[in-house]
mmCIF file of C-alpha atoms in Angstrom:
data_model
loop_
_atom_site.group_PDB
_atom_site.id
_atom_site.type_symbol
_atom_site.label_atom_id
_atom_site.label_comp_id
_atom_site.label_asym_id
_atom_site.label_seq_id
_atom_site.Cartn_x
_atom_site.Cartn_y
_atom_site.Cartn_z
ATOM 1 C CA MET A 1078 -25.839 -41.788 -47.086
ATOM 2 C CA GLN A 1079 -22.781 -42.481 -44.914
ATOM 3 C CA LYS A 1080 -20.785 -39.857 -46.798
ATOM 4 C CA ARG A 1081 -23.549 -37.258 -46.443
ATOM 5 C CA ARG A 1082 -23.843 -37.950 -42.699
ATOM 6 C CA SER A 1083 -20.097 -37.498 -42.181
ATOM 7 C CA GLN A 1084 -20.194 -34.196 -44.083
ATOM 8 C CA GLN A 1085 -23.017 -32.946 -41.851
ATOM 9 C CA GLN A 1086 -21.104 -34.013 -38.748
ATOM 10 C CA GLY A 1087 -18.003 -32.185 -39.933
ATOM 11 C CA LEU A 1088 -20.082 -29.085 -40.633
ATOM 12 C CA VAL A 1089 -21.535 -29.168 -37.119
ATOM 13 C CA GLU A 1090 -18.099 -29.636 -35.540
ATOM 14 C CA SER A 1091 -16.732 -26.689 -37.484
ATOM 15 C CA CYS A 1092 -19.396 -24.345 -36.083
ATOM 16 C CA PRO A 1093 -18.471 -22.624 -32.797
ATOM 17 C CA ASP A 1094 -20.366 -23.623 -29.669
ATOM 18 C CA PRO A 1095 -22.553 -20.618 -28.698
ATOM 19 C CA ASN A 1096 -22.109 -21.528 -25.022
ATOM 20 C CA ALA A 1097 -18.348 -21.866 -25.189
ATOM 21 C CA VAL A 1098 -16.204 -19.177 -23.563
ATOM 22 C CA ILE A 1099 -13.250 -18.312 -25.724
ATOM 23 C CA PRO A 1100 -10.157 -16.654 -24.168
ATOM 24 C CA GLY A 1101 -11.057 -13.208 -25.479
ATOM 25 C CA ALA A 1102 -14.536 -13.442 -24.000
ATOM 26 C CA ALA A 1103 -13.082 -14.630 -20.714
ATOM 27 C CA ILE A 1104 -10.900 -11.546 -20.623
ATOM 28 C CA ARG A 1105 -13.913 -9.323 -21.322
ATOM 29 C CA LEU A 1106 -15.938 -11.033 -18.605
ATOM 30 C CA ALA A 1107 -13.101 -10.426 -16.162
ATOM 31 C CA GLY A 1108 -13.323 -6.697 -16.903
ATOM 32 C CA PHE A 1109 -10.135 -6.390 -18.935
ATOM 33 C CA ALA A 1110 -11.532 -6.121 -22.442
ATOM 34 C CA PRO A 1111 -8.840 -5.326 -25.006
ATOM 35 C CA ARG A 1112 -9.921 -3.261 -27.951
ATOM 36 C CA SER A 1113 -10.391 -4.939 -31.279
ATOM 37 C CA SER A 1114 -7.508 -3.148 -32.933
ATOM 38 C CA ILE A 1115 -4.029 -3.188 -31.448
ATOM 39 C CA SER A 1116 -2.218 0.076 -32.075
ATOM 40 C CA LEU A 1117 1.272 1.227 -31.243
ATOM 41 C CA SER A 1118 -0.058 3.585 -28.574
ATOM 42 C CA ARG A 1119 -1.980 0.737 -26.946
ATOM 43 C CA CYS A 1120 1.075 -1.514 -26.903
ATOM 44 C CA THR A 1121 3.106 1.331 -25.429
ATOM 45 C CA GLY A 1122 0.461 1.912 -22.766
ATOM 46 C CA PHE A 1123 0.411 -1.782 -21.879
ATOM 47 C CA ILE A 1124 4.193 -1.924 -21.520
ATOM 48 C CA ALA A 1125 4.195 1.287 -19.462
ATOM 49 C CA GLY A 1126 1.654 -0.144 -17.019
ATOM 50 C CA VAL A 1127 3.438 -3.451 -16.469
ATOM 51 C CA ALA A 1128 6.928 -1.910 -16.375
ATOM 52 C CA THR A 1129 5.897 0.692 -13.793
ATOM 53 C CA GLN A 1130 4.590 -1.990 -11.433
ATOM 54 C CA ALA A 1131 7.820 -3.975 -11.794
ATOM 55 C CA LEU A 1132 9.848 -0.825 -11.149
ATOM 56 C CA PHE A 1133 7.782 -0.093 -8.044
ATOM 57 C CA ALA A 1134 8.366 -3.581 -6.612
ATOM 58 C CA LEU A 1135 12.114 -3.305 -7.234
ATOM 59 C CA THR A 1136 12.240 0.160 -5.660
ATOM 60 C CA VAL A 1137 10.554 -1.058 -2.470
ATOM 61 C CA VAL A 1138 13.237 -3.743 -2.065
ATOM 62 C CA TYR A 1139 16.051 -1.232 -2.575
ATOM 63 C CA LEU A 1140 14.400 1.299 -0.256
ATOM 64 C CA PHE A 1141 14.238 -1.230 2.563
ATOM 65 C CA SER A 1142 17.922 -2.086 2.155
ATOM 66 C CA PHE A 1143 18.972 1.564 1.841
ATOM 67 C CA LEU A 1144 17.165 2.711 4.985
ATOM 68 C CA ARG A 1145 17.989 -0.380 7.034
ATOM 69 C CA TYR A 1146 21.675 -0.868 6.211
ATOM 70 C CA GLY A 1147 22.680 2.397 4.546
ATOM 71 C CA PRO A 1148 24.936 2.971 1.534
ATOM 72 C CA GLU A 1149 28.557 1.809 1.451
ATOM 73 C CA ARG A 1150 30.087 4.544 -0.723
ATOM 74 C CA GLN A 1151 32.203 6.914 1.401
ATOM 75 C CA LEU A 1152 33.458 9.860 -0.636
ATOM 76 C CA ALA A 1153 34.514 13.419 0.023
ATOM 77 C CA HIS A 1154 32.249 16.392 -0.715
ATOM 78 C CA TRP A 1155 29.197 14.352 0.221
ATOM 79 C CA PHE A 1156 27.041 17.105 1.674
ATOM 80 C CA GLY A 1157 26.136 19.039 -1.487
ATOM 81 C CA ILE A 1158 25.468 15.916 -3.541
ATOM 82 C CA ASP A 1159 23.364 14.268 -0.843
ATOM 83 C CA LEU A 1160 21.385 17.452 -0.241
ATOM 84 C CA LEU A 1161 20.532 17.742 -3.940
ATOM 85 C CA LEU A 1162 19.563 14.079 -4.080
ATOM 86 C CA ALA A 1163 17.239 14.478 -1.101
ATOM 87 C CA LEU A 1164 15.640 17.577 -2.635
ATOM 88 C CA GLN A 1165 15.215 16.071 -6.104
ATOM 89 C CA PHE A 1166 12.898 13.516 -4.546
ATOM 90 C CA ALA A 1167 10.889 15.928 -2.408
ATOM 91 C CA VAL A 1168 10.205 18.778 -4.833
ATOM 92 C CA PRO A 1169 8.976 16.888 -7.954
ATOM 93 C CA HIS A 1170 6.995 14.537 -5.719
ATOM 94 C CA SER A 1171 4.759 17.387 -4.540
ATOM 95 C CA TRP A 1172 4.776 19.235 -7.871
ATOM 96 C CA LEU A 1173 3.387 16.273 -9.826
ATOM 97 C CA LEU A 1174 0.437 15.912 -7.445
ATOM 98 C CA HIS A 1175 -0.670 19.530 -7.675
ATOM 99 C CA PRO A 1176 -3.997 20.047 -9.513
ATOM 100 C CA LYS A 1177 -2.437 22.693 -11.772
ATOM 101 C CA THR A 1178 0.260 20.222 -12.816
ATOM 102 C CA ARG A 1179 -2.344 17.616 -13.703
ATOM 103 C CA LYS A 1180 -4.182 20.203 -15.791
ATOM 104 C CA LEU A 1181 -0.934 21.278 -17.453
ATOM 105 C CA LEU A 1182 -0.093 17.698 -18.435
ATOM 106 C CA SER A 1183 -3.629 16.743 -19.488
ATOM 107 C CA PRO A 1184 -3.135 17.511 -23.229
ATOM 108 C CA TRP A 1185 -0.374 14.890 -23.375
ATOM 109 C CA ILE A 1186 -1.183 12.433 -20.571
ATOM 110 C CA ARG A 1187 -4.548 10.780 -20.073
ATOM 111 C CA PRO A 1188 -5.982 10.853 -16.525
ATOM 112 C CA GLU A 1189 -5.617 7.062 -16.304
ATOM 113 C CA PHE A 1190 -1.854 7.392 -16.819
ATOM 114 C CA HIS A 1191 -1.132 10.187 -14.355
ATOM 115 C CA GLY A 1192 -0.799 7.681 -11.512
ATOM 116 C CA LEU A 1193 1.743 5.694 -13.529
ATOM 117 C CA LEU A 1194 3.712 8.865 -14.254
ATOM 118 C CA PHE A 1195 3.763 9.825 -10.583
ATOM 119 C CA CYS A 1196 4.814 6.337 -9.500
ATOM 120 C CA ALA A 1197 7.534 6.076 -12.156
ATOM 121 C CA CYS A 1198 8.984 9.510 -11.322
ATOM 122 C CA THR A 1199 8.978 8.654 -7.610
ATOM 123 C CA CYS A 1200 10.781 5.372 -8.249
ATOM 124 C CA ILE A 1201 13.353 6.982 -10.539
ATOM 125 C CA SER A 1202 14.042 9.706 -7.961
ATOM 126 C CA LEU A 1203 14.623 7.065 -5.294
ATOM 127 C CA MET A 1204 16.817 5.020 -7.628
ATOM 128 C CA LEU A 1205 19.015 8.085 -8.176
ATOM 129 C CA ILE A 1206 19.435 8.316 -4.401
ATOM 130 C CA PHE A 1207 20.342 4.633 -4.152
ATOM 131 C CA ALA A 1208 22.889 4.945 -6.958
ATOM 132 C CA PHE A 1209 24.661 8.191 -6.070
ATOM 133 C CA TRP A 1210 24.218 8.725 -2.322
ATOM 134 C CA ARG A 1211 27.483 9.285 -0.458
ATOM 135 C CA THR A 1212 27.838 8.320 3.167
ATOM 136 C CA THR A 1213 30.207 9.530 5.886
ATOM 137 C CA ASN A 1214 31.756 7.887 8.914
ATOM 138 C CA VAL A 1215 30.586 10.726 11.177
ATOM 139 C CA VAL A 1216 28.069 9.090 13.520
ATOM 140 C CA VAL A 1217 25.330 11.083 15.258
ATOM 141 C CA TRP A 1218 24.224 8.133 17.374
ATOM 142 C CA GLU A 1219 24.771 4.391 17.454
ATOM 143 C CA ALA A 1220 22.444 2.457 19.711
ATOM 144 C CA SER A 1221 23.082 -0.917 21.296
ATOM 145 C CA GLY A 1222 21.298 -3.376 23.525
ATOM 146 C CA ILE A 1223 17.641 -2.799 24.261
ATOM 147 C CA THR A 1224 17.682 0.647 22.608
ATOM 148 C CA LYS A 1225 18.867 -0.876 19.340
ATOM 149 C CA THR A 1226 16.167 -3.534 19.568
ATOM 150 C CA ALA A 1227 13.505 -0.891 20.207
ATOM 151 C CA LEU A 1228 14.638 1.223 17.241
ATOM 152 C CA LEU A 1229 14.685 -1.789 14.929
ATOM 153 C CA GLY A 1230 11.237 -2.740 16.187
ATOM 154 C CA GLY A 1231 9.998 0.753 15.390
ATOM 155 C CA PHE A 1232 11.537 0.510 11.917
ATOM 156 C CA TYR A 1233 9.829 -2.776 11.091
ATOM 157 C CA LEU A 1234 6.527 -1.655 12.601
ATOM 158 C CA SER A 1235 6.719 1.472 10.447
ATOM 159 C CA TRP A 1236 6.891 -0.742 7.362
ATOM 160 C CA VAL A 1237 3.839 -2.683 8.514
ATOM 161 C CA SER A 1238 2.003 0.561 9.247
ATOM 162 C CA LEU A 1239 3.000 2.007 5.870
ATOM 163 C CA LEU A 1240 1.704 -0.963 3.900
ATOM 164 C CA TYR A 1241 -1.480 -1.135 5.952
ATOM 165 C CA SER A 1242 -2.146 2.603 5.597
ATOM 166 C CA ILE A 1243 -1.656 2.433 1.841
ATOM 167 C CA SER A 1244 -3.986 -0.561 1.617
ATOM 168 C CA LEU A 1245 -6.762 1.469 3.264
ATOM 169 C CA THR A 1246 -6.829 3.905 0.350
ATOM 170 C CA GLY A 1247 -5.853 1.336 -2.278
ATOM 171 C CA LEU A 1248 -2.322 0.312 -3.227
ATOM 172 C CA GLY A 1249 -3.386 0.259 -6.864
ATOM 173 C CA TYR A 1250 -4.224 3.963 -6.738
ATOM 174 C CA GLN A 1251 -0.781 4.735 -5.308
ATOM 175 C CA THR A 1252 1.054 2.874 -8.074
ATOM 176 C CA GLY A 1253 -1.315 3.869 -10.874
ATOM 177 C CA TRP A 1254 -2.343 0.245 -11.458
ATOM 178 C CA THR A 1255 -6.044 0.741 -10.701
ATOM 179 C CA GLN A 1256 -6.378 3.727 -13.030
ATOM 180 C CA TRP A 1257 -4.452 1.852 -15.730
ATOM 181 C CA THR A 1258 -6.794 -1.162 -15.593
ATOM 182 C CA TYR A 1259 -9.737 1.094 -16.450
ATOM 183 C CA TRP A 1260 -7.850 2.322 -19.502
ATOM 184 C CA TYR A 1261 -6.974 -1.236 -20.508
ATOM 185 C CA ALA A 1262 -10.585 -2.362 -20.114
ATOM 186 C CA GLY A 1263 -11.784 0.610 -22.145
ATOM 187 C CA SER A 1264 -14.120 1.761 -19.378
ATOM 188 C CA ARG A 1265 -14.567 5.097 -17.665
ATOM 189 C CA MET A 1266 -12.720 5.616 -14.411
ATOM 190 C CA PRO A 1267 -15.246 6.217 -11.583
ATOM 191 C CA LEU A 1268 -14.981 8.959 -9.006
ATOM 192 C CA ARG A 1269 -13.421 7.896 -5.718
ATOM 193 C CA THR A 1270 -15.582 8.263 -2.627
ATOM 194 C CA PHE A 1271 -14.219 9.594 0.652
ATOM 195 C CA GLN A 1272 -14.927 7.334 3.622
ATOM 196 C CA PRO A 1273 -12.370 7.694 6.452
ATOM 197 C CA ARG A 1274 -11.906 4.460 8.379
ATOM 198 C CA SER A 1275 -9.461 2.694 10.669
ATOM 199 C CA LEU A 1276 -6.316 4.833 11.076
ATOM 200 C CA TYR A 1277 -7.823 7.597 8.944
ATOM 201 C CA ALA A 1278 -10.558 8.014 11.540
ATOM 202 C CA CYS A 1279 -7.829 8.828 14.101
ATOM 203 C CA PHE A 1280 -5.551 11.135 12.090
ATOM 204 C CA ARG A 1281 -5.370 12.324 8.501
ATOM 205 C CA HIS A 1282 -1.879 11.284 7.405
ATOM 206 C CA PRO A 1283 -0.993 7.741 8.548
ATOM 207 C CA VAL A 1284 1.112 7.110 5.430
ATOM 208 C CA TYR A 1285 3.311 10.141 6.090
ATOM 209 C CA LEU A 1286 3.646 9.253 9.777
ATOM 210 C CA SER A 1287 4.718 5.721 8.855
ATOM 211 C CA PHE A 1288 7.303 7.134 6.455
ATOM 212 C CA LEU A 1289 8.660 9.323 9.240
ATOM 213 C CA GLY A 1290 9.220 6.149 11.237
ATOM 214 C CA LEU A 1291 11.260 4.673 8.391
ATOM 215 C CA ILE A 1292 13.757 7.527 8.407
ATOM 216 C CA TRP A 1293 13.909 8.184 12.162
ATOM 217 C CA PHE A 1294 13.971 4.665 13.609
ATOM 218 C CA THR A 1295 17.536 3.626 12.882
ATOM 219 C CA PRO A 1296 20.069 2.203 15.356
ATOM 220 C CA ARG A 1297 22.933 3.954 13.537
ATOM 221 C CA MET A 1298 22.378 7.546 12.485
ATOM 222 C CA THR A 1299 25.244 8.884 10.396
ATOM 223 C CA LEU A 1300 25.523 12.553 9.498
ATOM 224 C CA ASP A 1301 24.438 11.962 5.896
ATOM 225 C CA HIS A 1302 21.409 9.996 7.133
ATOM 226 C CA ALA A 1303 20.627 12.918 9.436
ATOM 227 C CA VAL A 1304 20.641 15.266 6.422
ATOM 228 C CA LEU A 1305 18.239 12.970 4.583
ATOM 229 C CA THR A 1306 16.028 12.706 7.668
ATOM 230 C CA ALA A 1307 15.955 16.479 8.156
ATOM 231 C CA VAL A 1308 15.081 17.255 4.523
ATOM 232 C CA TRP A 1309 12.411 14.583 4.298
ATOM 233 C CA THR A 1310 10.892 15.550 7.656
ATOM 234 C CA VAL A 1311 10.407 19.109 6.404
ATOM 235 C CA TYR A 1312 9.067 17.722 3.140
ATOM 236 C CA ILE A 1313 6.529 15.542 4.979
ATOM 237 C CA TYR A 1314 5.373 18.501 7.062
ATOM 238 C CA VAL A 1315 4.896 20.724 4.015
ATOM 239 C CA GLY A 1316 3.560 17.822 1.956
ATOM 240 C CA SER A 1317 0.917 17.093 4.590
ATOM 241 C CA ILE A 1318 -0.373 20.662 4.356
ATOM 242 C CA LEU A 1319 -0.368 20.522 0.553
ATOM 243 C CA LYS A 1320 -2.197 17.197 0.623
ATOM 244 C CA ASP A 1321 -4.907 18.636 2.866
ATOM 245 C CA GLU A 1322 -5.439 21.499 0.440
ATOM 246 C CA ARG A 1323 -5.348 19.189 -2.563
ATOM 247 C CA LEU A 1324 -7.978 16.861 -1.101
ATOM 248 C CA ALA A 1325 -10.111 19.841 -0.085
ATOM 249 C CA PHE A 1326 -9.875 21.039 -3.701
ATOM 250 C CA TYR A 1327 -11.135 17.704 -5.045
ATOM 251 C CA LEU A 1328 -13.571 16.721 -2.263
ATOM 252 C CA GLY A 1329 -14.824 20.122 -1.154
ATOM 253 C CA SER A 1330 -16.786 20.511 2.065
ATOM 254 C CA ALA A 1331 -16.647 16.781 2.875
ATOM 255 C CA TYR A 1332 -12.910 16.995 3.486
ATOM 256 C CA ARG A 1333 -13.210 20.272 5.409
ATOM 257 C CA ASP A 1334 -15.723 18.570 7.701
ATOM 258 C CA TYR A 1335 -13.217 15.760 8.141
ATOM 259 C CA GLN A 1336 -10.497 18.260 9.086
ATOM 260 C CA ARG A 1337 -12.767 19.711 11.758
ATOM 261 C CA ILE A 1338 -12.929 16.449 13.694
ATOM 262 C CA VAL A 1339 -9.697 14.580 12.850
ATOM 263 C CA PRO A 1340 -6.197 16.053 13.390
ATOM 264 C CA GLY A 1341 -3.431 15.703 10.848
ATOM 265 C CA TYR A 1342 -1.256 13.799 13.318
ATOM 266 C CA PRO A 1343 -1.810 12.362 16.808
ATOM 267 C CA LEU A 1344 -1.833 14.945 19.614
ATOM 268 C CA LEU A 1345 -1.834 17.885 17.167
ATOM 269 C CA ARG A 1346 -4.773 20.156 17.957
ATOM 270 C CA ARG A 1347 -3.606 23.503 16.576
ATOM 271 C CA GLY A 1348 -1.814 24.822 13.539
ATOM 272 C CA PRO A 1349 -2.219 23.898 9.865
ATOM 273 C CA LEU A 1350 -2.076 20.190 10.693
ATOM 274 C CA GLY A 1351 -4.362 20.374 13.701
ATOM 275 C CA ILE A 1352 -8.139 20.519 13.833
ATOM 276 C CA LEU A 1353 -9.601 23.398 11.833
ATOM 277 C CA ARG A 1354 -12.129 24.561 14.407
ATOM 278 C CA THR A 1355 -14.576 23.220 16.989
ATOM 279 C CA ALA A 1356 -17.553 21.435 15.493
ATOM 280 C CA ALA A 1357 -20.034 18.767 16.443
ATOM 281 C CA PRO A 1358 -18.255 15.466 15.658
ATOM 282 C CA THR A 1359 -21.448 13.479 15.067
ATOM 283 C CA GLU A 1360 -22.818 16.074 12.667
ATOM 284 C CA CYS A 1361 -19.576 16.193 10.700
ATOM 285 C CA LEU A 1362 -19.272 12.409 10.498
ATOM 286 C CA ASN A 1363 -22.853 12.137 9.295
ATOM 287 C CA SER A 1364 -22.137 14.814 6.682
ATOM 288 C CA ILE A 1365 -19.130 12.874 5.399
ATOM 289 C CA ALA A 1366 -21.130 9.629 5.283
ATOM 290 C CA ASP A 1367 -24.033 11.317 3.467
ATOM 291 C CA LYS A 1368 -21.734 12.795 0.830
ATOM 292 C CA ALA A 1369 -20.033 9.418 0.353
ATOM 293 C CA ARG A 1370 -23.407 7.751 -0.201
ATOM 294 C CA GLU A 1371 -24.436 10.461 -2.665
ATOM 295 C CA ASP A 1372 -21.200 9.933 -4.623
ATOM 296 C CA ALA A 1373 -21.798 6.183 -4.689
ATOM 297 C CA VAL A 1374 -25.345 6.686 -6.010
ATOM 298 C CA ARG A 1375 -24.108 9.045 -8.739
ATOM 299 C CA ASN A 1376 -21.411 6.558 -9.764
ATOM 300 C CA ARG A 1377 -23.931 3.719 -10.053
ATOM 301 C CA ALA A 1378 -26.285 5.922 -12.053
ATOM 302 C CA ALA A 1379 -23.470 6.861 -14.418
#
């Protein structure tokens, strides 16, 4: 009898507790459900997602140092090399975001990985600048005293504004992390709704304006820095126009209504980055809100 009872107890202990949460189930409950079979492509996708985020974090650190203190390499024939380096960041950056480019790459790159590709290419372009940029001792301006303090204050505030502006639209969307998590969880990526708030209710491109502050607010402007600033200022102007058209392509009339009441940049009322035309602000805002609610309802239904 004692032997039989011990065998029954061992049998019960060997059976899994139906209420227990095993690690795999915990992962699924958290929304990151790995697929049952681990393939080479899945391992590659996992490594790509994690590596891209690490590369992004490292690039931000180098970018801060590069813009704040400048490079130390002083070599002859700097102009042509620096100009090409500045352009190799600007041109692919806009090309990768174009809807036609996304369609062209779709047979080889899943939609959930396009954000990772864009982030990785951006980081690599910046790393090339950090590695090969050549400086010069020709100084355009060098501030001191209260002017230097004001410029440094503008530089640091631009960083705060940049991070805050990105957070409004989702840092994970900028780095590709959010899209990647949907792939990892094996779930469908939902459509993003358009709801302008905070800085985006005042002007359309707070991220670009913050980036302008990073390259303009410097107490020591060398000639090579001036070249970088000039190229990237033109890029931001053109990129802002392209972004408006890209968002209008994806969002349709909701974004056009937004353009009718919110300028691209503060104090700009005319031109491609101004207000499109006169319209009733309340009516347009209500239209944007209604479309956002309709998108949210469709996403929940899906």
